[in-house]
């Protein structure tokens, strides 16, 4: 079973590909009803099996939460207790936990109210439940900060429990005994209210579809740049006027060339760029010379200084990328770069640094992350090049 992701301007999808496990009462029932505790989905037959498309718009996976916040007592309790409580509610529909995929990439939580869990019902062939639990806990063993002895010891203890048949309730009790009582947060799960669920053509996003699904009535409309903002590649109206006078008056042409050569020499000394670029005069970047100067250790082999330079006239700031995991979003205290636009998600994107290379990935943001005008699918980790343009919803930067 393979996992991939697709993104449209208004929706984000997780796609599981494999072979159908066979017709069952559960699958037939879920085709007719939308169950709030499960990710809504539809199935598409392909030449080599079946694809199941899950709507994960405005949700965060366990992997994303751990990547943002680390492995903590609170998160472990929230993950395990929410899943266990959801299982008990799903029993109303006789849905077996054997058909729910427990994995860091298939269990999601609502962005605004994290205890609200969304599970993945999988009609494809997949690992047995006990093996899923073992792999689930091995993920936390890899991600836990081993410098924190108590939480590390708890994670290893939970993994050992999963080597034998064990229930989620037993794992929850083990975590509850170890964590401070005042930090326990019970999941807020809505009572299951089934409603008719028949996927329409508007929801069928595939390579053959031409229409995109409309946003939900209560959802804020996505604010997406209508075209790439390649400010440094476009000749502005001011430049056109300047060029006109230069052509008519040769004296101005000589003075302009002398000025350009002086600025170019100063720029090369200050920035050590390996390629030329032209900015519009109305951009504020020309006043950032001191900010953009390389640090004492110099730049990397590819010329990166590790700076996000704001490409606009609003209230956003430039940002140094000083950590190996650099988070971008609107939530104060949880991101290294805090953006103030109303359409930037709380946890919007992340830039990771490996050696001298920088990589960008979207964190399933509501309004998307664009790299040089291309909308990034969720979980795509793309290598950055110097002077790449990055647009977080409607906030444009470029990286140097």
PDB file of C-alpha atoms in Angstrom, residues 130 156-167 170-171 174 177:
ATOM      1  CA  UNK A 130      -0.916  -5.603  16.028  1.00  0.00           C
ATOM      2  CA  UNK A 156      10.345   2.348  25.059  1.00  0.00           C
ATOM      3  CA  UNK A 157       8.014   0.830  27.631  1.00  0.00           C
ATOM      4  CA  UNK A 158       5.020   1.335  25.326  1.00  0.00           C
ATOM      5  CA  UNK A 159       6.920  -0.258  22.469  1.00  0.00           C
ATOM      6  CA  UNK A 160       7.682  -3.297  24.612  1.00  0.00           C
ATOM      7  CA  UNK A 161       3.994  -3.618  25.499  1.00  0.00           C
ATOM      8  CA  UNK A 162       3.156  -3.715  21.775  1.00  0.00           C
ATOM      9  CA  UNK A 163       5.317  -6.805  21.238  1.00  0.00           C
ATOM     10  CA  UNK A 164       2.451  -8.828  22.737  1.00  0.00           C
ATOM     11  CA  UNK A 165      -1.276  -8.452  22.063  1.00  0.00           C
ATOM     12  CA  UNK A 166      -2.310  -5.231  23.761  1.00  0.00           C
ATOM     13  CA  UNK A 167      -5.274  -2.865  23.607  1.00  0.00           C
ATOM     14  CA  UNK A 170      -3.883  -0.422  28.174  1.00  0.00           C
ATOM     15  CA  UNK A 171      -1.458   1.911  26.401  1.00  0.00           C
ATOM     16  CA  UNK A 174       0.303   3.363  30.950  1.00  0.00           C
ATOM     17  CA  UNK A 177       0.118   6.791  35.181  1.00  0.00           C
TER      18      UNK A 177
END
